[in-house]
């Protein structure tokens, strides 16, 4: 066994030794089905804290000839598969952690040469009669070994995109690295020596013009995770089971750390879930492994609509995003859509693949993103926050004329891009207008089932503000009147949905008169029976 060629299983053993281990070996059932096929080229990108290295170490422990892992995997999901032993520790395997190589290089320019020489040294030890002592490339070495021995390779590259992200300004390094990957994986010859190629990192494969630089790879991303979605983070069932085992409030865990929508899966941030289970404290664990400062330059880029979109999403709204323009590197960010797409890959935004919209996924990310925005003191944000606070204060004071006037002002001055056409557009403006409520309330629930129908918005105060802030049940009407909206709240018993959360409840009815082009408002205190 070696460090990089046919390593042992000790890295995966560390994961198994941890106080919380969630079995993701079902992924191996998928990789076993694609071995030695045209589908055996996989790039699985995901944010930090989502188990990238854990997965790479698992694959290494299972496939590497340098390990004896039958006992290790016994009892795990993969051990139930019919072909479990067929592929267990049967392959020559190369494991490359690009972050490690970069950290141990004097400069980024030397990384590819360092990787190549480190692996060739070990291959010459294993196959001394096959490889010449003269200088050759790594792809050439793998091809020669395959020709002489018939042995194919499993190649695992962890943090594959470090040189794309961290050396973005160095085009020479990027070009050399992409050419290295092409030599390893692109063309007819690699199909002769590759059994499985698995790349993992934050970004999908870099695009050149409109095409992936390695277009033979199947990509599983935060935009489209396909059938690998359950293996990218913790699933809802896994988190529910952990919450029961560690006696944590599942609904609170969901509010803080859920929100990533991959295919049909609700996916949770694994690092955060493990932390809250072990520490019992609901807070943002994001900053323990990454700084919000990474996105400050992004959200301050001067692209039309970017800051408005950030404000909208912080308010609980979703925004349309065209993810196709992003080139999968940080050097070629040229638009609002590029910034938002990069933030989706980083995990700062969730993505609805069906609706093509981005959103803030949960409370943890909302706090991190708010801190990032406040760190640069946006004038737009400061002024908007002030107007939003006036709206919230007026609502709590039941000052209907001021509420109507503030909604009008916020729409005209801050979100006029949203044209009033129907109740849905009014709903979008209201979600943004009450941004300041996020300090005291949970993210507003849209169309919460209640009584005999659905309330448009329900604001539930956070536990620490329960005694000072009432719940808000909001009903919107388009070109009708506020009285009709208020009567609907009462007739359909909307307040029933929030009685279990808090004592005081305000009923808020808002209408927009399209002929008079003005908002109308009614607010009443809910009288419990």
C-alpha atoms as one frame of an Amber mdcrd trajectory, in Angstrom:
protein
   0.000   0.000   0.000   1.081   3.564  -0.559   0.100   7.100   0.326  -1.545
   7.817  -3.027  -1.601   4.478  -4.871  -3.557   1.691  -3.183  -3.872   3.473
   0.174  -5.297   1.713   3.231  -8.736   2.328   4.771  -7.615   4.317   7.817
  -9.144   7.613   6.651 -12.606   6.059   6.367 -12.121   4.312   9.704 -11.914
   7.748  11.307 -15.428   8.492  10.020 -16.706   5.183  11.389 -15.119   5.961
  14.765 -17.011   9.249  15.052 -19.786   9.661  17.609 -22.292  10.159  14.798
 -21.952   8.159  11.617 -24.662   8.141   8.927 -24.382   5.266   6.468 -23.964
   6.533   2.903 -22.474   3.338   1.469 -25.532   3.003  -0.767 -23.579   5.254
  -3.139 -21.269   2.289  -3.780 -24.193   0.358  -5.234 -24.447   3.058  -7.898
 -20.709   3.231  -8.616 -20.560  -0.570  -8.876 -23.175  -0.467 -11.647 -21.125
   1.953 -13.759 -17.655   0.437 -13.367 -15.846   0.024 -16.682 -18.621   1.774
 -18.645 -18.962   5.152 -20.320 -20.873   6.244 -17.183 -17.875   5.561 -14.964
 -16.770   9.228 -15.120 -18.437  11.085 -12.255 -18.051  14.648 -10.978 -20.024
  15.126  -7.773 -19.813  18.735  -6.600 -21.206  20.034  -3.314 -20.500  22.786
  -0.743 -18.058  22.600   2.139 -19.358  20.635   5.130 -21.348  18.303   2.891
 -19.077  15.272   3.189 -16.943  15.467   0.049 -13.802  14.007   1.617 -15.813
  11.494   3.608 -17.211  10.109   0.330 -13.778  10.043  -1.325 -12.368   8.138
   1.656 -15.283   5.679   1.577 -14.714   4.923  -2.105 -11.005   4.463  -1.436
 -11.585   2.080   1.462 -13.957  -0.032  -0.642 -12.066  -0.296  -3.934  -8.378
  -0.046  -2.971  -6.213  -3.159  -3.240  -4.183  -1.737  -0.392  -7.004  -2.250
   2.104  -8.760  -5.208   3.707 -12.203  -3.730   4.337 -14.698  -6.582   4.496
 -15.098  -6.321   8.261 -15.304  -2.526   8.026 -18.229  -2.579   5.604 -19.968
  -5.563   7.164 -23.397  -4.480   8.418 -23.455  -1.328   6.314 -25.895  -0.827
   3.437 -23.478  -1.903   0.708 -22.906  -5.292   2.389 -26.484  -6.262   1.466
 -25.752  -5.881  -2.261 -25.302  -9.049  -4.324 -22.009  -7.793  -5.807 -20.572
  -6.510  -2.510 -17.552  -8.825  -2.472 -17.097  -8.837  -6.239 -15.592  -5.324
  -6.201 -14.346  -5.096  -2.601 -10.618  -4.185  -2.565 -10.118  -5.489  -6.084
  -8.648  -2.484  -7.914  -5.507  -0.463  -8.207  -6.629   2.898  -6.873  -5.145
   6.378  -7.018  -6.364   8.914  -4.455  -5.403  12.543  -5.084  -6.309  15.274
  -2.581  -5.508  18.400  -4.585  -5.844  20.625  -1.498  -3.117  18.632   0.246
  -0.795  18.841  -2.743  -1.387  22.593  -3.045  -0.704  23.134   0.669   2.579
  21.265   0.371   3.811  23.149  -2.702   5.864  26.296  -2.619   3.657  27.701
  -5.381   0.576  26.678  -7.355   2.627  26.374 -10.558   4.256  23.210  -9.175
   1.115  21.310  -8.150   0.637  19.243 -11.322   4.307  18.230 -11.379   4.162
  17.359  -7.654   1.073  15.168  -8.151   2.604  13.450 -11.168   5.969  12.675
  -9.569   4.448  11.521  -6.257   2.202   9.001  -7.956   4.791   7.840 -10.504
   7.240   7.107  -7.668   4.738   4.717  -6.102   3.693   3.165  -9.421   7.342
   2.393 -10.250   7.615   0.567  -6.925   4.510  -1.520  -7.660   5.282  -2.100
 -11.346   9.113  -1.882 -11.598   9.311  -3.965 -14.755   6.595  -2.012 -16.570
   7.502   1.631 -16.162  10.753   3.080 -17.477  12.939   5.198 -15.237  12.847
   8.041 -17.730  10.362  10.866 -17.337   6.856  10.024 -18.557   3.406  11.458
 -17.969   0.961   9.917 -15.508  -1.608   9.029 -18.224   1.165   7.340 -20.203
   2.149   5.332 -17.122  -1.417   4.122 -16.563  -1.710   3.193 -20.234   1.541
   1.166 -20.117   0.455  -0.681 -16.971  -2.891  -1.548 -18.543  -1.184  -2.793
 -21.704   1.249  -5.079 -19.830  -0.961  -6.317 -16.974  -4.585  -5.768 -18.025
  -5.106  -3.866 -14.763  -7.470  -0.879 -14.839  -7.502   1.930 -12.276  -9.990
   3.614  -9.998  -9.027   7.296  -9.729 -10.439   9.445  -6.905  -9.707  13.195
  -6.962 -10.810  15.106  -3.870 -11.068  18.922  -3.979 -10.573  18.679  -7.729
 -11.464  22.372  -8.219  -9.066  23.992  -5.728  -6.877  25.320  -8.512  -9.947
  26.676 -10.314 -11.195  28.511  -7.223  -8.062  29.452  -5.290  -5.816  30.140
  -8.275  -8.521  31.716 -10.401  -6.359  34.638 -11.451  -3.537  32.343 -12.611
  -4.628  31.239 -16.070  -1.332  29.394 -16.646  -1.932  27.117 -13.642  -5.535
  26.530 -14.658  -4.594  25.647 -18.231  -1.879  23.202 -17.146  -4.230  21.550
 -14.655  -7.128  21.208 -17.122  -4.721  19.707 -19.656  -3.558  17.245 -16.983
  -7.172  16.192 -16.363  -7.832  15.894 -20.095  -4.829  13.642 -20.488  -6.042
  11.477 -17.612  -9.667  11.133 -18.640 -10.486  12.413 -22.134 -10.322  10.385
 -25.337 -10.169   6.751 -26.302  -7.002   5.706 -24.445  -8.333   6.548 -20.931
 -11.288   4.198 -21.508  -8.730   1.394 -21.673  -7.211   2.104 -18.226 -10.013
   3.789 -16.224 -12.319   1.532 -14.226 -13.902   4.462 -12.369 -13.105   8.178
 -12.156 -14.686  10.113  -9.292 -14.060  13.835  -8.896 -15.461  15.805  -5.978
 -15.235  19.501  -5.174 -17.392  22.596  -4.844 -17.614  23.505  -8.525 -18.728
  21.447 -11.524 -16.191  20.980 -14.300 -15.011  24.274 -15.784 -16.668  25.339
 -19.019 -14.757  26.583 -22.021 -17.047  28.649 -24.214 -20.288  26.687 -23.635
 -18.901  23.174 -23.187 -17.410  21.357 -20.235 -13.642  20.906 -20.449 -14.277
  17.242 -19.568 -17.575  16.630 -21.295 -17.405  12.861 -20.827 -18.141  13.281
 -17.096 -21.616  12.887 -15.647 -22.129  15.859 -13.361 -24.116  15.702 -10.127
 -24.385  19.191  -8.648 -26.378  21.442  -6.324 -28.312  22.436  -9.445 -29.068
  18.908 -10.559 -28.090  16.059  -8.263 -29.981  13.314 -10.078 -30.072   9.945
  -8.376 -27.101  10.851  -6.161 -29.213  13.400  -4.242 -29.607  11.211  -1.106
 -25.812  10.944  -0.837 -25.000  14.662  -1.034 -26.237  15.548   2.448 -28.391
  14.122   5.231 -31.912  13.205   4.170 -35.019  14.138   6.133 -35.487  10.603
   7.458 -31.867  10.466   8.606 -32.210  13.784  10.436 -35.532  12.751  11.980
 -33.912   9.583  13.338 -30.946  11.520  14.724 -33.276  14.057  16.353 -35.142
  11.262  18.093 -31.934   9.569  19.217 -30.373  12.779  20.543 -33.660  14.242
  21.831 -33.615  17.344  19.670 -36.680  19.137  18.301 -36.853  17.900  14.714
 -38.913  20.875  13.534 -36.317  23.277  14.939 -33.511  21.313  13.279 -35.427
  21.523  10.017 -35.900  25.274  10.305 -32.219  25.867  10.977 -30.476  23.445
   8.645 -32.889  22.138   5.956 -33.836  23.792   2.703 -31.561  22.332   0.037
 -33.914  20.882  -2.534 -32.194  18.238  -4.687 -34.467  16.410  -7.061 -37.205
  15.120  -4.722 -34.975  15.166  -1.628 -34.894  17.686   1.172 -31.195  17.725
   2.046 -29.622  18.991   5.282 -26.158  20.328   6.002 -24.428  17.289   7.608
 -21.815  19.233   9.570 -24.453  21.489  11.126 -26.798  18.605  11.968 -24.025
  16.635  13.677 -22.976  19.747  15.615 -26.456  20.523  16.913 -27.006  16.896
  17.904 -23.786  16.767  19.924 -23.819  20.310  21.307 -27.561  20.865  21.633
 -27.313  24.507  20.582 -29.222  25.912  17.620 -26.923  28.408  15.930 -24.918
  28.900  12.789 -22.053  26.409  12.641 -21.221  27.591   9.132 -18.614  30.108
  10.264 -16.677  27.408  12.147 -15.448  25.975   8.837 -15.757  28.922   6.422
 -15.989  32.673   6.659 -18.836  34.750   5.266 -16.060  36.995   3.927 -15.777
  34.605   0.978 -19.035  35.914  -0.456 -18.664  39.608   0.462 -16.879  40.432
  -2.817 -19.537  38.496  -4.725 -22.621  40.211  -3.331 -20.976  43.616  -3.706
 -20.358  43.234  -7.427 -21.965  45.997  -9.436 -24.466  44.000 -11.472 -27.989
  45.209 -12.159 -30.521  43.567  -9.890 -28.007  41.696  -7.727 -28.495  43.586
  -4.481 -32.253  43.712  -4.961 -32.247  39.941  -5.433 -30.248  39.453  -2.224
 -32.723  41.622  -0.308 -35.659  39.711  -1.788 -34.205  36.354  -0.781 -33.353
  37.535   2.730 -37.020  38.489   2.985 -38.067  34.928   2.248 -38.779  35.292
  -1.468 -37.353  33.249  -4.348 -35.809  34.847  -7.436 -35.424  33.586 -10.986
 -31.876  32.697 -11.982 -30.326  31.584 -15.272 -27.672  29.079 -14.191 -26.522
  28.293 -17.741 -24.286  31.368 -18.093 -21.891  30.498 -15.252 -18.583  29.093
 -16.555 -17.857  27.171 -13.333 -14.927  29.324 -12.351 -14.558  32.543 -10.377
 -12.548  34.470 -12.939 -15.356  34.745 -15.481 -18.224  35.978 -13.291 -19.937
  38.613 -15.419 -23.559  38.964 -14.279 -26.079  38.749 -11.457 -26.958  35.230
 -12.596 -23.314  34.134 -12.418 -23.017  35.404  -8.836 -26.220  33.686  -7.724
 -25.244  30.419  -9.432 -21.848  30.432  -7.734 -23.569  31.057  -4.386 -25.783
  28.017  -5.033 -22.682  25.866  -5.541 -21.146  27.338  -2.369 -24.282  26.430
  -0.399 -25.273  30.002   0.428 -28.427  29.616  -1.678 -30.795  26.771  -2.412
 -32.110  26.042  -5.888 -35.480  24.852  -7.131 -34.711  22.943 -10.324 -38.348
  22.898 -11.432 -39.027  26.617 -10.971 -35.463  27.753 -11.836 -35.353  29.903
  -8.702 -32.818  30.605  -5.966 -33.648  31.181  -2.307 -32.120  31.342   1.163
 -32.487  27.748   2.372 -32.616  28.070   6.160 -32.002  30.132   9.284 -28.300
  29.280   9.495 -27.624  30.628   6.016 -29.934  33.605   6.559 -27.766  34.679
   9.484 -24.531  34.219   7.555 -25.829  36.086   4.519 -27.199  38.917   6.666
 -23.810  39.266   8.362 -22.108  39.389   4.957 -24.473  42.120   3.768 -24.107
  44.173   6.944 -20.305  43.937   6.865 -20.187  46.356   3.920 -23.037  48.594
   5.078 -24.950  48.744   1.811 -26.704  52.082   1.462 -29.528  50.266  -0.294
 -29.854  47.832   2.578 -29.628  50.445   5.320 -32.326  52.628   3.788 -34.552
  49.701   2.941 -34.164  48.272   6.449 -35.284  51.590   7.903 -38.419  51.654
   5.763 -39.143  48.027   6.560 -38.810  48.696  10.280 -41.302  51.536   9.969
 -43.709  49.134   8.286 -43.309  46.515  11.012 -43.709  49.110  13.774 -46.863
  50.460  12.139 -48.245  46.939  11.827 -47.635  46.179  15.494 -49.194  49.526
  16.450 -52.177  48.693  14.195 -51.695  51.991  12.337 -53.405  51.049   9.084
 -52.826  54.267   7.086 -49.078  54.143   7.788 -48.929  50.419   6.883 -50.612
  51.130   3.547 -48.326  54.101   2.884 -45.162  52.158   3.739 -46.058  49.282
   1.458 -46.681  51.793  -1.315 -43.358  53.506  -0.666 -41.344  50.279  -0.530
 -42.910  49.054  -3.749 -42.284  52.284  -5.627 -38.778  52.995  -4.359 -37.189
  49.582  -3.819 -39.004  46.819  -5.713 -40.719  48.625  -8.556 -39.264  45.933
 -10.835 -42.152  43.786  -9.569 -45.088  44.955 -11.638 -48.501  44.589 -10.077
 -50.583  42.183 -12.144 -52.279  39.946  -9.599 -52.307  38.752  -6.004 -49.061
  36.831  -6.509 -47.138  39.990  -7.373 -48.626  41.734  -4.331 -47.504  38.742
  -2.267 -43.924  39.105  -3.557 -43.796  42.760  -2.572 -45.185  42.017   0.896
 -42.571  39.336   1.507 -39.807  41.833   0.728 -41.420  44.715   2.611 -41.394
  42.809   5.906 -37.658  42.047   5.756 -37.084  43.648   9.178 -39.434  41.081
  10.721 -36.748  38.418  10.163 -34.941  39.623  13.285 -37.922  38.781  15.489
 -39.860  36.208  13.476 -39.194  32.943  11.750 -39.203  32.962   7.962 -42.831
  33.683   7.014 -44.836  30.619   6.132 -46.483  31.036   2.752 -49.997  29.636
   2.438 -49.939  27.822   5.780 -52.873  25.377   6.017 -55.204  26.763   8.640
 -58.836  26.405   9.515 -60.748  25.906   6.280 -58.118  27.212   3.862 -54.667
  28.759   3.480 -53.474  32.011   5.020 -51.237  33.980   2.608 -48.572  34.670
   5.245 -48.105  33.617   8.833 -45.293  35.191  10.857 -44.425  33.182  13.990
 -42.259  35.003  16.568 -39.006  33.383  17.620 -39.136  31.934  21.160 -37.060
  34.736  22.674 -39.476  37.366  21.303 -42.724  35.515  21.974 -43.771  37.672
  24.900 -43.176  40.975  23.058 -44.255  40.224  19.498 -47.594  38.817  18.371
 -47.986  36.303  15.580 -49.183  37.883  12.332 -51.777  36.260  10.094 -51.808
  38.117   6.768 -54.402  37.830   4.003 -53.984  39.616   0.661 -56.577  40.655
  -1.879 -56.204  42.009  -5.376 -58.604  44.720  -6.482 -61.232  43.830  -3.892
 -61.139  45.440  -0.451 -59.485  45.019   2.927 -62.810  44.205   4.595 -63.218
  41.156   2.352 -59.728  39.974   3.246 -60.412  40.407   6.972 -63.706  38.553
   6.756 -61.972  35.672   4.983 -59.437  35.404   7.806 -62.291  35.055  10.301
 -64.611  32.865   8.254 -61.894  30.355   7.423 -60.462  30.380  10.959 -56.919
  31.132   9.868 -55.762  31.979  13.438 -56.248  28.327  14.389 -52.940  27.585
  12.672 -50.857  29.629  15.124 -52.580  29.247  18.459 -50.169  26.528  19.531
 -47.180  28.848  18.960 -48.075  32.043  20.736 -50.695  33.889  22.665 -51.278
  37.222  20.947 -52.230  37.279  17.281 -52.778  40.180  14.908 -54.993  39.743
  11.873 -53.690  41.796   8.933 -55.782  42.321   5.805 -54.243  44.079   2.789
 -55.804  44.928  -0.561 -54.488  46.710  -3.629 -56.965  48.804  -5.586 -55.649
  48.774  -9.141 -57.962  51.602 -10.263 -56.952  53.971  -7.462 -53.425  52.499
  -7.463 -53.314  52.408  -3.690 -53.049  49.920  -0.868 -55.687  49.478   1.811
 -55.164  47.887   5.199 -57.185  46.604   8.152 -55.626  45.216  11.354 -57.442
  43.652  14.288 -56.419  41.939  17.484 -57.572  38.334  17.468 -59.907  37.619
  20.358 -59.511  34.113  21.678 -62.668  32.211  22.486
